[in-house]
Coordinates of C-alpha atoms and ligand atoms in Angstrom, one line a residue:
X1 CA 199.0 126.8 130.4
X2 CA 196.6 124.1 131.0
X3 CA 194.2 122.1 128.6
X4 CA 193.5 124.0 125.2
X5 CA 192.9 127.0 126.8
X6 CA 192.1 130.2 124.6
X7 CA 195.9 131.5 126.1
X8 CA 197.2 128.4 124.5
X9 CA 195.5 128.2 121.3
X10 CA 197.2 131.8 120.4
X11 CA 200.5 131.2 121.3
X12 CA 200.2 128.1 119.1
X13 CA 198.7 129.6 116.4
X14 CA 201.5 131.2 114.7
X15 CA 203.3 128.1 114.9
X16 CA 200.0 125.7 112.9
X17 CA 200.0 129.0 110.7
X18 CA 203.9 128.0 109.2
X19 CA 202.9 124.4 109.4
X20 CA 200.1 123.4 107.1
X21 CA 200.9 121.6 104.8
X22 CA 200.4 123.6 101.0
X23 CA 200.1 120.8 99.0
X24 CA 197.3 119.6 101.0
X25 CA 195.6 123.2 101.4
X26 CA 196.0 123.8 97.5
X27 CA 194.4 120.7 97.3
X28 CA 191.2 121.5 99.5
X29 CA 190.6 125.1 97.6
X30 CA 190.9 123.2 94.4
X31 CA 187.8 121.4 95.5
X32 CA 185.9 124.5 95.7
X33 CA 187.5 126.5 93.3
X34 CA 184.2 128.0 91.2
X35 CA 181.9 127.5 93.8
X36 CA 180.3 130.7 95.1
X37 CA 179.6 129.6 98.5
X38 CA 180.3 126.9 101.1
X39 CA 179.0 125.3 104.8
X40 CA 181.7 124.5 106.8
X41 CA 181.8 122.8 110.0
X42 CA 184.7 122.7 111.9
X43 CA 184.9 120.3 114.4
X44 CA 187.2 121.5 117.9
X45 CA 187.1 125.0 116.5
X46 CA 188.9 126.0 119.7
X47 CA 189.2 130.4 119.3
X48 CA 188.6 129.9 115.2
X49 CA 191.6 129.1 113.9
X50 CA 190.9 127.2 110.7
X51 CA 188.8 130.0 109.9
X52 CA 191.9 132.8 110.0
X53 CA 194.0 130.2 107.7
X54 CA 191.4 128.4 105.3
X55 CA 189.2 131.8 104.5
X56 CA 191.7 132.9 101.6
X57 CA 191.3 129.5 100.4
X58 CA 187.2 128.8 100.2
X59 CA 184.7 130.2 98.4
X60 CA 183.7 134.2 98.6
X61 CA 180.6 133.5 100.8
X62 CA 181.4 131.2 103.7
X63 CA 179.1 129.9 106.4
X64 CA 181.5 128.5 109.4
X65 CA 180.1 126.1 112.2
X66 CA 182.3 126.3 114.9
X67 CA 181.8 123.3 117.2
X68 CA 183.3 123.0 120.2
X69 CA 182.7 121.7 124.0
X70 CA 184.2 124.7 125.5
X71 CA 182.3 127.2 125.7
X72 CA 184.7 129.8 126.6
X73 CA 186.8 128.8 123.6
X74 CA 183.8 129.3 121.6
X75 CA 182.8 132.5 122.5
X76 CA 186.6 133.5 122.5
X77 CA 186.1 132.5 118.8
X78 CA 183.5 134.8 117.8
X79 CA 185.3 137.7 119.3
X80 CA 188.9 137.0 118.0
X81 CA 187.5 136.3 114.6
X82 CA 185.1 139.7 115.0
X83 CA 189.0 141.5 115.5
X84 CA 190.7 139.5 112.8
X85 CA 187.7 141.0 110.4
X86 CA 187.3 144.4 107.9
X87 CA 183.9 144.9 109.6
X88 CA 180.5 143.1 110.5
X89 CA 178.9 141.8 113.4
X90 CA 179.2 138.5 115.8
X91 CA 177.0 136.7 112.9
X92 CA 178.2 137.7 109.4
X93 CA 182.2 139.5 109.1
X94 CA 184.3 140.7 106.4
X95 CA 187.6 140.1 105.2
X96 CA 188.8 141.3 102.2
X97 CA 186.0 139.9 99.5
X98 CA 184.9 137.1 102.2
X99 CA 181.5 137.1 103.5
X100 CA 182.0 134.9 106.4
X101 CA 178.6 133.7 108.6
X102 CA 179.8 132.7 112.0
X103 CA 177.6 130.3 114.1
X104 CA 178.7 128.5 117.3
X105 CA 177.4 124.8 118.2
X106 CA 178.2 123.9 121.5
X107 CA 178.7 119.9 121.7
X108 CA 180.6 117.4 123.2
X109 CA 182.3 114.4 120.4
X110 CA 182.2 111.9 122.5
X111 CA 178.4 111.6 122.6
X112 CA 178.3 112.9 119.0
X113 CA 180.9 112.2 116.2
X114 CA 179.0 113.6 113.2
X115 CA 177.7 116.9 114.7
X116 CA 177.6 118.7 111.1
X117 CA 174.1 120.4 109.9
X118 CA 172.6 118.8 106.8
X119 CA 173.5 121.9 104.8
X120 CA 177.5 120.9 105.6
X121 CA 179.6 120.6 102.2
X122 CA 183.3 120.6 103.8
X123 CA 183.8 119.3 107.6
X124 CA 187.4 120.8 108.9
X125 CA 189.7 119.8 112.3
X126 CA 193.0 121.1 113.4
X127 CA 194.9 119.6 116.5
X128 CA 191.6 117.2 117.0
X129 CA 192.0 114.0 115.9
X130 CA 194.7 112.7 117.8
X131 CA 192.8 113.7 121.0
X132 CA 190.1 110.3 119.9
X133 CA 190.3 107.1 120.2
X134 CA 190.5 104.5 117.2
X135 CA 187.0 103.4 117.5
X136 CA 185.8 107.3 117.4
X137 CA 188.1 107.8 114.6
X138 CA 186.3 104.6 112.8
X139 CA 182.7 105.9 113.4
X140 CA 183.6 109.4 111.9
X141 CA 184.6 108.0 109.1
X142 CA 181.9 106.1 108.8
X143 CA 179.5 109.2 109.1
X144 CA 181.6 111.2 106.8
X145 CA 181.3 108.5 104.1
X146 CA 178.1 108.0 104.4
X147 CA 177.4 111.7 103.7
X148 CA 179.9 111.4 100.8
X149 CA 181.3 114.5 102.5
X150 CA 184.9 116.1 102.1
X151 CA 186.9 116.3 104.7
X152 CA 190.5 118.9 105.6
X153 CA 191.9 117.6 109.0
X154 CA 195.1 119.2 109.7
X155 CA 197.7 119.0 112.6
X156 CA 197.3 115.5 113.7
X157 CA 200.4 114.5 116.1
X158 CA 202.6 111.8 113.9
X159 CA 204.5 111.1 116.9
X160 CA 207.4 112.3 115.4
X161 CA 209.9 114.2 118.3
X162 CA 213.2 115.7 118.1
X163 CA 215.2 117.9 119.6
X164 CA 218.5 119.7 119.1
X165 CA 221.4 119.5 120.3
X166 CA 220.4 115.1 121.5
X167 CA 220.7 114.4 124.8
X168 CA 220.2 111.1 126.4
X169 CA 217.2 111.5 128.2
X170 CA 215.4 112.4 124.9
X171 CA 215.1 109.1 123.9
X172 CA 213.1 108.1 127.1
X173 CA 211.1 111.4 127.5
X174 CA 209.7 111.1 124.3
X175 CA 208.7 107.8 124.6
X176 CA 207.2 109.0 128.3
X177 CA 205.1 111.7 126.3
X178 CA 204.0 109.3 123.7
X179 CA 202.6 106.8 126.2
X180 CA 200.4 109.7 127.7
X181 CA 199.1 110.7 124.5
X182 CA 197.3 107.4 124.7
X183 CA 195.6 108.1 127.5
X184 CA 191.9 109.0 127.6
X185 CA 191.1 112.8 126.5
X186 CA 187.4 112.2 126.9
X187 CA 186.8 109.8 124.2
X188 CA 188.3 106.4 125.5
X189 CA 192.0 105.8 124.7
X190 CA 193.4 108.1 122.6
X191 CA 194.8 106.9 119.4
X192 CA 197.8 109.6 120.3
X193 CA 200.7 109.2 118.0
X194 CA 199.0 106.2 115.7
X195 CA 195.7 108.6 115.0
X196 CA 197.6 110.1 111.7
X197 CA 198.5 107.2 110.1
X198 CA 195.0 105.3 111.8
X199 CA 193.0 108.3 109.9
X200 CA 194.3 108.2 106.6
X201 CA 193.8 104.5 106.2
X202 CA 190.5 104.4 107.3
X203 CA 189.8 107.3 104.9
X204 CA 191.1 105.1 102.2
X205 CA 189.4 102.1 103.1
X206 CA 186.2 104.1 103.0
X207 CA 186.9 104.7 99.3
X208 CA 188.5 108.3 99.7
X209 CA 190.9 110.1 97.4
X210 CA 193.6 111.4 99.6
X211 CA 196.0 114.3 99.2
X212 CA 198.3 113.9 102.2
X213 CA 201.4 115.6 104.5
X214 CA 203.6 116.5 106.9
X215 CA 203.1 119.8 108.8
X216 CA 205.4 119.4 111.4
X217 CA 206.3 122.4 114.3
X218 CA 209.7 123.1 114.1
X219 CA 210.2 125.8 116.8
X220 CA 213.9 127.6 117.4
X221 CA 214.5 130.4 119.4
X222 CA 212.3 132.7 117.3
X223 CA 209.3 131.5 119.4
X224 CA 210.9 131.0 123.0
X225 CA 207.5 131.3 124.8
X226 CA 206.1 128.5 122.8
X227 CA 209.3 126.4 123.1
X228 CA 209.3 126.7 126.7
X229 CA 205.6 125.6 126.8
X230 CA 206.2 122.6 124.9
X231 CA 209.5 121.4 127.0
X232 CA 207.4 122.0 130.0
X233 CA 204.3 120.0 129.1
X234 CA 206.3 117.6 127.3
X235 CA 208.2 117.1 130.9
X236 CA 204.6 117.6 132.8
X237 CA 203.5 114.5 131.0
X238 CA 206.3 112.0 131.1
X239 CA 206.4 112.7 134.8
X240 CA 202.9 111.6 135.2
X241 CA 203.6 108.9 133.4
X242 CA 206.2 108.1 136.2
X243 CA 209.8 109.0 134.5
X244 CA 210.7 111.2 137.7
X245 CA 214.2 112.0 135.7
X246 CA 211.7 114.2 133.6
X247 CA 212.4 117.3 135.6
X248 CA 216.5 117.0 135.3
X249 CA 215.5 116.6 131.6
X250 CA 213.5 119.6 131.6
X251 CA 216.1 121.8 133.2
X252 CA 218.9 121.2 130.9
X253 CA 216.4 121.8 128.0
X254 CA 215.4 124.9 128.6
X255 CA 218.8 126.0 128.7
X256 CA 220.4 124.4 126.0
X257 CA 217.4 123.5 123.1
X258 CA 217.9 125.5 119.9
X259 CA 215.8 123.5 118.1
X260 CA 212.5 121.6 118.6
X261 CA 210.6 119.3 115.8
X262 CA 207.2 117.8 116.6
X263 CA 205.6 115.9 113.7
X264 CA 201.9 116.4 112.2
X265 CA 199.9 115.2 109.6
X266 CA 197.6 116.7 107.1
X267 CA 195.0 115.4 105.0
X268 CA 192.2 116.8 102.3
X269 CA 190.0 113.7 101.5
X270 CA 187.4 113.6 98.9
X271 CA 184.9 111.0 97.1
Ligands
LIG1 C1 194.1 121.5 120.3 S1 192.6 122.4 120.4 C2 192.5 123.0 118.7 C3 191.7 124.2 118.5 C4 191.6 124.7 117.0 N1 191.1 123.8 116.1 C5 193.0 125.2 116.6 O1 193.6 124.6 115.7 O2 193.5 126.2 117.2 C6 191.4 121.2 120.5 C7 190.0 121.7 120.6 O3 189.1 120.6 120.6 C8 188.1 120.8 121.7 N2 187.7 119.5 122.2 C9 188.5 118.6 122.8 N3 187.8 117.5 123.1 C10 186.5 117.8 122.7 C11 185.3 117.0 122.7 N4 185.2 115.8 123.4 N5 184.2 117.6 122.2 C12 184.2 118.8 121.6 N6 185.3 119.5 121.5 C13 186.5 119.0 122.1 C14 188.9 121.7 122.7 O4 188.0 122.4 123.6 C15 189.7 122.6 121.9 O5 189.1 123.8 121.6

């Protein structure tokens, strides 16, 4: 499955579902807890996830922008969550008491960082940040701050990696994969496995109050198509990175792995 296609994005989804974080989600509705409505941007919307997990959580009326540089992910967004919903139409759905307003924004980060309409009073990201570089996470940060405006990013890579039962080309593997996370996704270097830790420290430096945590994927054989993705992009990548021994790797983990742990980070983050 290549690049964050909309194929992709669902068989993960089950899998970020089970991983937020709750602390940090009870957190983020806490925020909002008596308001009637909220504008939410979220930033790498990909088919609309963060919509399907944070609805429950935010206000009765919700206005979502989805921004994204895809545009097939975006409109794949707008018809997943028009299937997801009670009822409505590609612009306003229901589900359950929400009243959720869809709009799409089609925009690359790179050239934009801070992409959020002035009426924006909670920007969201999940499986994004670790895709930037440290100087983009820096200038979001700065944008966000000087907006005063809160911020739920969820799913960034920790570079934590495991897998069960340990072999011996693990160790190297892993270390192959973490080395290509840094490469360029588009915005410069990628701050890969450093972008959780990098994030939160610039939030707090900016003067944020941060409720933070893990929300790692722990996949076992109850999800052996997205297990078998993973070992195979996880192998895809060291091998580019040069570790040939990558695909003798691969083999014996697709037999034998029972168990599969990759770390992630979330964070709600408020002035
Ligand atoms: C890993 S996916 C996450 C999608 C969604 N947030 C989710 O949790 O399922 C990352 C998303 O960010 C988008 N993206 C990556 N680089 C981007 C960029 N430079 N500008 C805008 N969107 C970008 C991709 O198209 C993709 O939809």
């Amino acid at each position: 499955m290549a690049g964050f296609s909309p194929e992709w994005l669902a068989l993960r989804e089950p899998a970020d579902t089970r991983a937020r974080n709750p602390q940090v989600l009870a957190s983020c509705a806490r925020a909002f807890a008596g308001h009637d409505s909220l504008v939410i941007c979220d930033m790498g919307a990909g088919t609309g996830a963060s919509v399907r997990a944070l609805a429950d959580l935010l206000p009765q009326r919700q206005d979502w922008i989805l921004v994204d540089h895809d545009h097939r992910n975006l409109a794949g967004a707008v018809t997943a969550l028009t299937a997801w919903a009670d009822g409505g139409d590609r612009q306003i759905i229901h589900r359950g008491e929400r009243r959720i307003g869809l709009r799409t924004l089609h925009q690359d980060f790179a050239a934009d960082p801070a992409p959020w309409p002035a009426d924006t009073g909670l920007v969201t990201a999940s499986a994004l940040l670790d895709l930037p570089s440290h100087a983009w996470i820096d200038a979001f940060v700065a944008k966000l701050a000087a907006r005063r405006l809160p911020a739920l990013i969820t799913l960034t890579v920790d570079g934590v990696m495991a897998a069960e039962p340990v072999q011996e080309l693990d160790r190297p593997v892993f270390e192959s994969f973490r080395r290509h996370q840094r490469g360029d996704k588009g915005f410069g270097p990628s701050a890969g496995a450093e972008a959780a830790p990098y994030l939160e420290r610039a939030l707090k430096n900016a003067g944020y109050t941060l409720e933070c945590g893990d929300s790692p994927w722990i996949i076992d054989g109850a999800s052996p198509a997205l297990m078998q993705e993973l070992l195979k992009g996880i192998a895809g990548a060291a091998r580019e990175t040069g570790f040939m021994a990558a695909d003798e790797w691969l083999k014996d983990r697709l037999e034998t792995t029972t168990r599969l742990t990759i770390g992630h980070r979330d964070v709600f983050a408020s002035l």
